[in-house]
Tab-separated table of C-alpha atoms and ligand atoms in Angstrom:
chain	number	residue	atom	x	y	z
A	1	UNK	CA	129.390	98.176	120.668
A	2	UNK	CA	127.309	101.241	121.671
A	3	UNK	CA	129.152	104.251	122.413
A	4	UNK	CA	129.002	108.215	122.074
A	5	UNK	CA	129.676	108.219	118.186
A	6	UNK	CA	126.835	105.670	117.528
A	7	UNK	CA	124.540	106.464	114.702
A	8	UNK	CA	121.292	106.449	115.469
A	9	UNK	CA	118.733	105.106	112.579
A	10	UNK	CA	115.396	103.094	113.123
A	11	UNK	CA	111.860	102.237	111.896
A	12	UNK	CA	108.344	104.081	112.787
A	13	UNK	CA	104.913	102.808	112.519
A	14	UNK	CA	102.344	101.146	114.881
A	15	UNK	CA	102.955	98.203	115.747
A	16	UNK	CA	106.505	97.659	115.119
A	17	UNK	CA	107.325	95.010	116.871
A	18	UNK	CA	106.852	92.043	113.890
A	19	UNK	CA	109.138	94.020	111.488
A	20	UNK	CA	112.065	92.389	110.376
A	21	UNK	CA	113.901	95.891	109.590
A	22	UNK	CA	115.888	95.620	112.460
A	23	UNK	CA	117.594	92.528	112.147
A	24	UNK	CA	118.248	93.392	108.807
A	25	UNK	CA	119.818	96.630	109.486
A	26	UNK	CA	121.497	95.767	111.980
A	27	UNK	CA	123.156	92.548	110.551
A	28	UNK	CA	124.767	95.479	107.862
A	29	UNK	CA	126.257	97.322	110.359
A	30	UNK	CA	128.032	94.414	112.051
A	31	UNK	CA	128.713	93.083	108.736
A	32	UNK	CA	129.989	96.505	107.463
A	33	UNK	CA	131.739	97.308	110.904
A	34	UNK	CA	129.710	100.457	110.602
A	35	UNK	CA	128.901	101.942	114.106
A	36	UNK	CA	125.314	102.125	113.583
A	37	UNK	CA	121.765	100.688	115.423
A	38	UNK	CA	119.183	100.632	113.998
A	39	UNK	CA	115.774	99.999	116.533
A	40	UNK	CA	111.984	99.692	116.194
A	41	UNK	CA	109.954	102.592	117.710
A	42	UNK	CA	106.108	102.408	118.110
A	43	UNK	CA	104.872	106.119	117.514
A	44	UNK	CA	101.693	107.072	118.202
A	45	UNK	CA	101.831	110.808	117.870
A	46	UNK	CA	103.433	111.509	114.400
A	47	UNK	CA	104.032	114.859	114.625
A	48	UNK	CA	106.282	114.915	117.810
A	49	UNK	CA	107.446	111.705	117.211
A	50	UNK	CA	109.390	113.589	114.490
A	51	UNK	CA	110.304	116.486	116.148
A	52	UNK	CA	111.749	114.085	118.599
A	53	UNK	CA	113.986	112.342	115.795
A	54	UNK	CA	115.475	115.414	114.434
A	55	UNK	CA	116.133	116.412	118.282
A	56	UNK	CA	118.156	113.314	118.823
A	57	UNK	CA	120.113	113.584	115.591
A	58	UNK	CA	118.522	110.499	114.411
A	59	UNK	CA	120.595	109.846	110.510
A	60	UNK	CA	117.687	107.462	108.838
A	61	UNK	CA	114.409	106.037	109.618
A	62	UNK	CA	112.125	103.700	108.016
A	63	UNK	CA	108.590	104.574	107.926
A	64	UNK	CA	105.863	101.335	108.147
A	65	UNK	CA	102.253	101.118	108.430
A	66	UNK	CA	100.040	103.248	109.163
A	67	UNK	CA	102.644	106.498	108.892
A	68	UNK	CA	103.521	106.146	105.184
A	69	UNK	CA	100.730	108.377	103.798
A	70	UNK	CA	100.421	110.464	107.267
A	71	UNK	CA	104.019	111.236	107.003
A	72	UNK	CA	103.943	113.038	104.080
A	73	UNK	CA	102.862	116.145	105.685
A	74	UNK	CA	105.375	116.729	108.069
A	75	UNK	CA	108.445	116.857	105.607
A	76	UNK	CA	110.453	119.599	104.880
A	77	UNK	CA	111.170	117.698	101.005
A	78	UNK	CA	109.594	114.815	99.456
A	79	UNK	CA	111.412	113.212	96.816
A	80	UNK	CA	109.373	113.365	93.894
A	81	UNK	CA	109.248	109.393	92.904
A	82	UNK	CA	107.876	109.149	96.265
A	83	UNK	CA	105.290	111.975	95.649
A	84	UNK	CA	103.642	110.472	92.718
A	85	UNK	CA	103.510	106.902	94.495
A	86	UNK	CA	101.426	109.114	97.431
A	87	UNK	CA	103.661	107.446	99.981
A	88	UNK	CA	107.007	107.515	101.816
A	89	UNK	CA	108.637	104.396	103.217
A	90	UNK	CA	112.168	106.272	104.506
A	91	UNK	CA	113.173	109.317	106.212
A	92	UNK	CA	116.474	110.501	105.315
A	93	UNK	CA	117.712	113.583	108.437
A	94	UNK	CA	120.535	115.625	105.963
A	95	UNK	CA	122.775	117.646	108.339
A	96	UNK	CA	122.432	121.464	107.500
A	97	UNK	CA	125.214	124.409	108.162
A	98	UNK	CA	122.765	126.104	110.965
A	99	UNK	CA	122.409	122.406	112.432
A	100	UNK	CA	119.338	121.598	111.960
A	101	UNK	CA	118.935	118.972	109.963
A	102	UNK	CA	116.484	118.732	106.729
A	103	UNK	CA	114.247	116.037	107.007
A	104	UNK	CA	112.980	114.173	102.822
A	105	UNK	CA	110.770	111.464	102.503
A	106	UNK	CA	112.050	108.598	99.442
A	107	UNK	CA	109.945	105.521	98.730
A	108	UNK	CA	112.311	102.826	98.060
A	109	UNK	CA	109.176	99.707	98.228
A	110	UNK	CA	109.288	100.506	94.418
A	111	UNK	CA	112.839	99.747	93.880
A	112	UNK	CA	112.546	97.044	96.084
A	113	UNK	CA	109.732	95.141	93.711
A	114	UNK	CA	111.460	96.104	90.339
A	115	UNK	CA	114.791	94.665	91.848
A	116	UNK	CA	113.323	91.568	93.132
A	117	UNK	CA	111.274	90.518	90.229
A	118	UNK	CA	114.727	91.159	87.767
A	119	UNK	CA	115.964	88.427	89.530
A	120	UNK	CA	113.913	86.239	87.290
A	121	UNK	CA	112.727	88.908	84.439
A	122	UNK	CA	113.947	91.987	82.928
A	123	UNK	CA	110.095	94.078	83.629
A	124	UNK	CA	110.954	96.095	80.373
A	125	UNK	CA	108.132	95.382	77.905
A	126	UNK	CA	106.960	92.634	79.628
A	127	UNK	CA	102.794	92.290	80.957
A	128	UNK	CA	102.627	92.028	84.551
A	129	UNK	CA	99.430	91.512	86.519
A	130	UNK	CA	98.925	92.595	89.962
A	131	UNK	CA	96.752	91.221	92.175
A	132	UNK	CA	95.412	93.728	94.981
A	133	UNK	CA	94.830	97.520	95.127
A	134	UNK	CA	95.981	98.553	98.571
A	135	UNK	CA	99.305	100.713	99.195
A	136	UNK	CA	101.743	97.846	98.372
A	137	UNK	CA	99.615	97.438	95.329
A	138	UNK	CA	100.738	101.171	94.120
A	139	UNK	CA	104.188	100.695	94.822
A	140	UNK	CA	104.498	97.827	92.842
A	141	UNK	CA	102.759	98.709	90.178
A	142	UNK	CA	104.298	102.264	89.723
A	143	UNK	CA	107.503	100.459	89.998
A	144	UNK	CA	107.010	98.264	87.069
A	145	UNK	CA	105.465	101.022	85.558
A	146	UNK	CA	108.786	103.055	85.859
A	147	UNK	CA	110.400	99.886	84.536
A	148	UNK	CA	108.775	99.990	81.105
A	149	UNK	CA	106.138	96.999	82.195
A	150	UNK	CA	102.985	97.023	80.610
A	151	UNK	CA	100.723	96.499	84.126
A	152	UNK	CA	97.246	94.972	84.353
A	153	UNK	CA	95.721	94.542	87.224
A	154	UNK	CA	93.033	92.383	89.493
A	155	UNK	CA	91.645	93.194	92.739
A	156	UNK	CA	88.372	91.327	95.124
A	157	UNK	CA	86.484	94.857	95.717
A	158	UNK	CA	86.256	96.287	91.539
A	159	UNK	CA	85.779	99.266	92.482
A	160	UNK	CA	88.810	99.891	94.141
A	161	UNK	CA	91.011	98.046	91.325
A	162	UNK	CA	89.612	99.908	88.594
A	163	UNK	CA	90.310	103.151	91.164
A	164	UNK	CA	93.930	102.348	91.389
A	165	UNK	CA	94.112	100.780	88.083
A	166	UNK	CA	93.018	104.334	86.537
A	167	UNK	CA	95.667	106.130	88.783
A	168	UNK	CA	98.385	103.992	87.742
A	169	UNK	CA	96.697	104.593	83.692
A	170	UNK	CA	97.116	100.561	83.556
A	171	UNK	CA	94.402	98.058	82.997
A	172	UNK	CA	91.774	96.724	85.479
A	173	UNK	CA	90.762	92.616	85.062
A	174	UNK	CA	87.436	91.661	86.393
A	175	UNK	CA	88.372	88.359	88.516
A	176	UNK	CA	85.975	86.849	85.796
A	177	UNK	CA	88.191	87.814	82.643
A	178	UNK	CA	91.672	86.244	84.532
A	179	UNK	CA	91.435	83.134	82.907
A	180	UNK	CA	91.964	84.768	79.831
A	181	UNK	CA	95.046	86.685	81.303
A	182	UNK	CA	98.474	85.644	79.758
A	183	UNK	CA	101.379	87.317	80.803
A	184	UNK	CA	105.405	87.067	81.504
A	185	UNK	CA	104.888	87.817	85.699
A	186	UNK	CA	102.029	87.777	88.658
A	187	UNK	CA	102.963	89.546	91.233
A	188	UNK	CA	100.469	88.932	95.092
A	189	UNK	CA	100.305	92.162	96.703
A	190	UNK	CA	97.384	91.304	99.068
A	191	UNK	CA	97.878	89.462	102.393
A	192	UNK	CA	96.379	86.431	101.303
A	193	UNK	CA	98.737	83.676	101.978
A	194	UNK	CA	100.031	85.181	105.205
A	195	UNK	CA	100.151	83.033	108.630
A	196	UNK	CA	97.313	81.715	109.965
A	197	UNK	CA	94.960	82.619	107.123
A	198	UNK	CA	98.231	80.365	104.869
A	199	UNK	CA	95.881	77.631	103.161
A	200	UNK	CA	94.586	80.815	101.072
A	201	UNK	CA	95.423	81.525	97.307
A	202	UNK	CA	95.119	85.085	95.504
A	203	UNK	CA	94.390	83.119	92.495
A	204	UNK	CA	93.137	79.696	90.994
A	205	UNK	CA	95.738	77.818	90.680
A	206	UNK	CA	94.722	76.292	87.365
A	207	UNK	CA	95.707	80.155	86.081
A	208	UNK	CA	98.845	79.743	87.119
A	209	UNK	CA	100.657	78.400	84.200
A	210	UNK	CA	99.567	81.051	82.554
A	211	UNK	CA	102.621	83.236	84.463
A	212	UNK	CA	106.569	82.636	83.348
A	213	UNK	CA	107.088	84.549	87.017
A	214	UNK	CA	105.141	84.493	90.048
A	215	UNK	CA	106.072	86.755	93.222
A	216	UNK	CA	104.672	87.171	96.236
A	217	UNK	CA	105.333	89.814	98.731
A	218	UNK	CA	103.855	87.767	101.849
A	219	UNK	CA	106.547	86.111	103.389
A	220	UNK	CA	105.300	84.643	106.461
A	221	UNK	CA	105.451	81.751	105.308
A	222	UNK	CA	108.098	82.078	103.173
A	223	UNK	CA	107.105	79.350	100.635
A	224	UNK	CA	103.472	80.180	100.854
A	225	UNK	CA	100.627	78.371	99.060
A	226	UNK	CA	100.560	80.278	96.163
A	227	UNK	CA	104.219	79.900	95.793
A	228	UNK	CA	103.802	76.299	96.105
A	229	UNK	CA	100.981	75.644	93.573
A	230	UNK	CA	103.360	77.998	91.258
A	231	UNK	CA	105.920	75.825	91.509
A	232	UNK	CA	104.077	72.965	90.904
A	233	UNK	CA	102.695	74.541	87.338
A	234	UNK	CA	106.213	74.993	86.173
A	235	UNK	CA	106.431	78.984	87.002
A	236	UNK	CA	109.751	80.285	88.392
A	237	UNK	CA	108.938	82.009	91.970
A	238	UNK	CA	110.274	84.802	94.079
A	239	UNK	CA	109.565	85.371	97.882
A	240	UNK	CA	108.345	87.776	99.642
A	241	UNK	CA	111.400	88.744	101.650
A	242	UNK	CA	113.443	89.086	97.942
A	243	UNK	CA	111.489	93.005	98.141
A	244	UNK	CA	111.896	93.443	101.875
A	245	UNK	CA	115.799	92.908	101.317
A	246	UNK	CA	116.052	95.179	98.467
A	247	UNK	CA	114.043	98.196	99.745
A	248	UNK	CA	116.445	97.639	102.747
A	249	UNK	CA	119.297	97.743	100.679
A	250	UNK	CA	118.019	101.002	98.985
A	251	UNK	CA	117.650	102.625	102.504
A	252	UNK	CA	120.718	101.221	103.600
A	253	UNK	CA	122.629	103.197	100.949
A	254	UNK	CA	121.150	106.679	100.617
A	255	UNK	CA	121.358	106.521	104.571
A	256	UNK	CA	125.097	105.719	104.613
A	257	UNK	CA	126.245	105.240	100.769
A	258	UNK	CA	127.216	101.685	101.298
A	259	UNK	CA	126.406	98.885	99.335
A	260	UNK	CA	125.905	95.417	101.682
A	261	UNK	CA	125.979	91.925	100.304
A	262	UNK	CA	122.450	91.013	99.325
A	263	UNK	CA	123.390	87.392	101.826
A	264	UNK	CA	123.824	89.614	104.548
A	265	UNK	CA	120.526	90.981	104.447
A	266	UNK	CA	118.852	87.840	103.191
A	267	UNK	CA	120.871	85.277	105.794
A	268	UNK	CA	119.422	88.123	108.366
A	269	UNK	CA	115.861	88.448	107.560
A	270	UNK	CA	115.701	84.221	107.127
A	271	UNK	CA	117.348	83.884	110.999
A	272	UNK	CA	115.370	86.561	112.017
A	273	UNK	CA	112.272	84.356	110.731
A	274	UNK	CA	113.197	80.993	111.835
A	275	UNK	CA	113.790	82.534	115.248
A	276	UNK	CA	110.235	83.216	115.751
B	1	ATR	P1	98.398	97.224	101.918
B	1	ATR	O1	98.458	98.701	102.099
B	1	ATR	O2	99.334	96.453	102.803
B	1	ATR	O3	98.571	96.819	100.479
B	1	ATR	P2	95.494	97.216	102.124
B	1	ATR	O4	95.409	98.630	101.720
B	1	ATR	O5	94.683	96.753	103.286
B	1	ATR	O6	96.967	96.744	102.452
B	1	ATR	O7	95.144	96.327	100.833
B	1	ATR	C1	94.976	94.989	100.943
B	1	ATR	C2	94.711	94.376	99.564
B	1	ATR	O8	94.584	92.980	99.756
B	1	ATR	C3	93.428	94.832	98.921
B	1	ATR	O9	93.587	94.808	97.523
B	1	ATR	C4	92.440	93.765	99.380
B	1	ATR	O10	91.341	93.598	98.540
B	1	ATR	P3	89.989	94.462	98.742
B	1	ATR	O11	90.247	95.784	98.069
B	1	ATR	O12	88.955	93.666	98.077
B	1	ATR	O13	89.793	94.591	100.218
B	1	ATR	C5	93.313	92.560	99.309
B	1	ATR	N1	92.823	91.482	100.172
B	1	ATR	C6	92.945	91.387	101.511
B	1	ATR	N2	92.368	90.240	101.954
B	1	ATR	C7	91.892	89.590	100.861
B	1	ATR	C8	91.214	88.351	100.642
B	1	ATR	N3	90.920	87.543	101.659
B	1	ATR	N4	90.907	88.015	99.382
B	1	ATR	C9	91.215	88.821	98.337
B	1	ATR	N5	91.849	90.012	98.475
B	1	ATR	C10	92.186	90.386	99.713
């Protein structure tokens, strides 16, 4: 029920309208009885687009592609996890005594991976390669970085592996050298695999019992090809919508300090799929 004490809290980013956020979101506060809502707004102006937020006492808002860099610069505090990863994925509006609120930036796609992966591995001293180099790419890998992972990692264009790969201070494999990759996790950070390109694999799949873990962050569809073949080589896998949940969950509680039952979220994000 919508009324006058409604929070207001949302996502930003161009287009919106294929995020899952909102069901996801949403399904905590009707879970949590929390009067909250939580809706997707397409901003094409970034700058006002804020100004407008703050105006209308917005509490939290997610930021999605392609505002996560671009926001950076309109922030009154970053936090500074989200500084080194160069990106900010949440908006948190903190009330001030003169009213107007103080808007920070968090990135909470880090947590998200780290969280998701320990649901099959402990990242702590264990070698993790990464395939991609793009901006989910540096989340990830500064996550597992953070979690005491030792992080190699593959990308199509070299250049811009080896770029990212000397950012992160981890180390860049030449698609030629993976068949002589071993390691505890693989973790897909690049869109292949995604709807309607889904026949596609990151990897050869004769690599892939070379992996204890494999995770992929596409997850339309949710089992995707590389997932599949995994399977099929003995690997344990984790879904893509495992690090969609848990960022969510992150946001969910600096927003409102609540923790929600990961089912919620998950049972949310898989009607929320099936529906389309
Ligand atoms: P995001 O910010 O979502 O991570 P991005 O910056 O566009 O997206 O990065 C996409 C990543 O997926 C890149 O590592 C890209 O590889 P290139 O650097 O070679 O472009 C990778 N990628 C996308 N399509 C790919 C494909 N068909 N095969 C292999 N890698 C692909």
């Amino acid at each position: 029920m919508i009324n006058g004490r409604t929070q207001l809290f949302g996502i930003i980013g161009s287009p919106v309208e294929h995020s899952l956020s909102p069901a996801m979101h949403n399904a905590a506060f009707a879970a949590l009885g929390m009067n909250g809502v939580y809706i997707p707004m397409r901003v094409i102006d970034l700058q006002d687009g804020l100004r407008g937020l703050r105006a209308l006492g917005f509490i939290g808002v997610s930021v999605t592609v392609p505002h996560k860099v671009a926001v950076m610069a309109f922030l009154d505090a970053i936090d500074p996890v989200a500084q080194k990863i160069g990106a900010v994925n949440t908006l948190y509006f903190q009330e001030q005594p003169d009213d107007t609120p103080l808007c920070k930036g968090y990135n909470t796609d880090w947590l998200g991976s780290n969280q998701a992966l320990a649901e099959e591995i402990d990242p702590q001293g264990r070698t993790v390669l990464i395939i991609g180099a793009g901006g989910a790419a540096r989340a990830v890998g500064f996550g597992l970085l953070e979690a005491g992972a030792r992080v190699l990692l593959t990308n199509r264009t070299e250049t811009k592996g080896r770029e990212l790969a000397d950012e992160l201070n981890c180390t860049f494999v030449p698609t030629a050298d993976l068949p002589m990759v071993q390691a505890d996790a693989l973790i897909n950070t690049t869109s292949v695999g995604m709807a309607p390109l889904d026949d596609a694999l990151p990897i050869r799949a004769e690599l892939l019992g070379n992996f204890s873990v494999v995770m992929d962050i596409v997850y339309a569809p949710l089992t995707t090809k590389l997932l599949q073949a995994a399977a099929a080589h003995g690997c344990r896998t984790i879904d893509g919508l495992k690090m969609l949940q848990y960022q969510g969950a992150a946001q969910f509680k600096l927003w409102t300090g609540a923790d929600v039952p990961g089912a919620v979220l998950r049972n949310a994000l898989l009607a929320e799929l099936n529906r389309r």
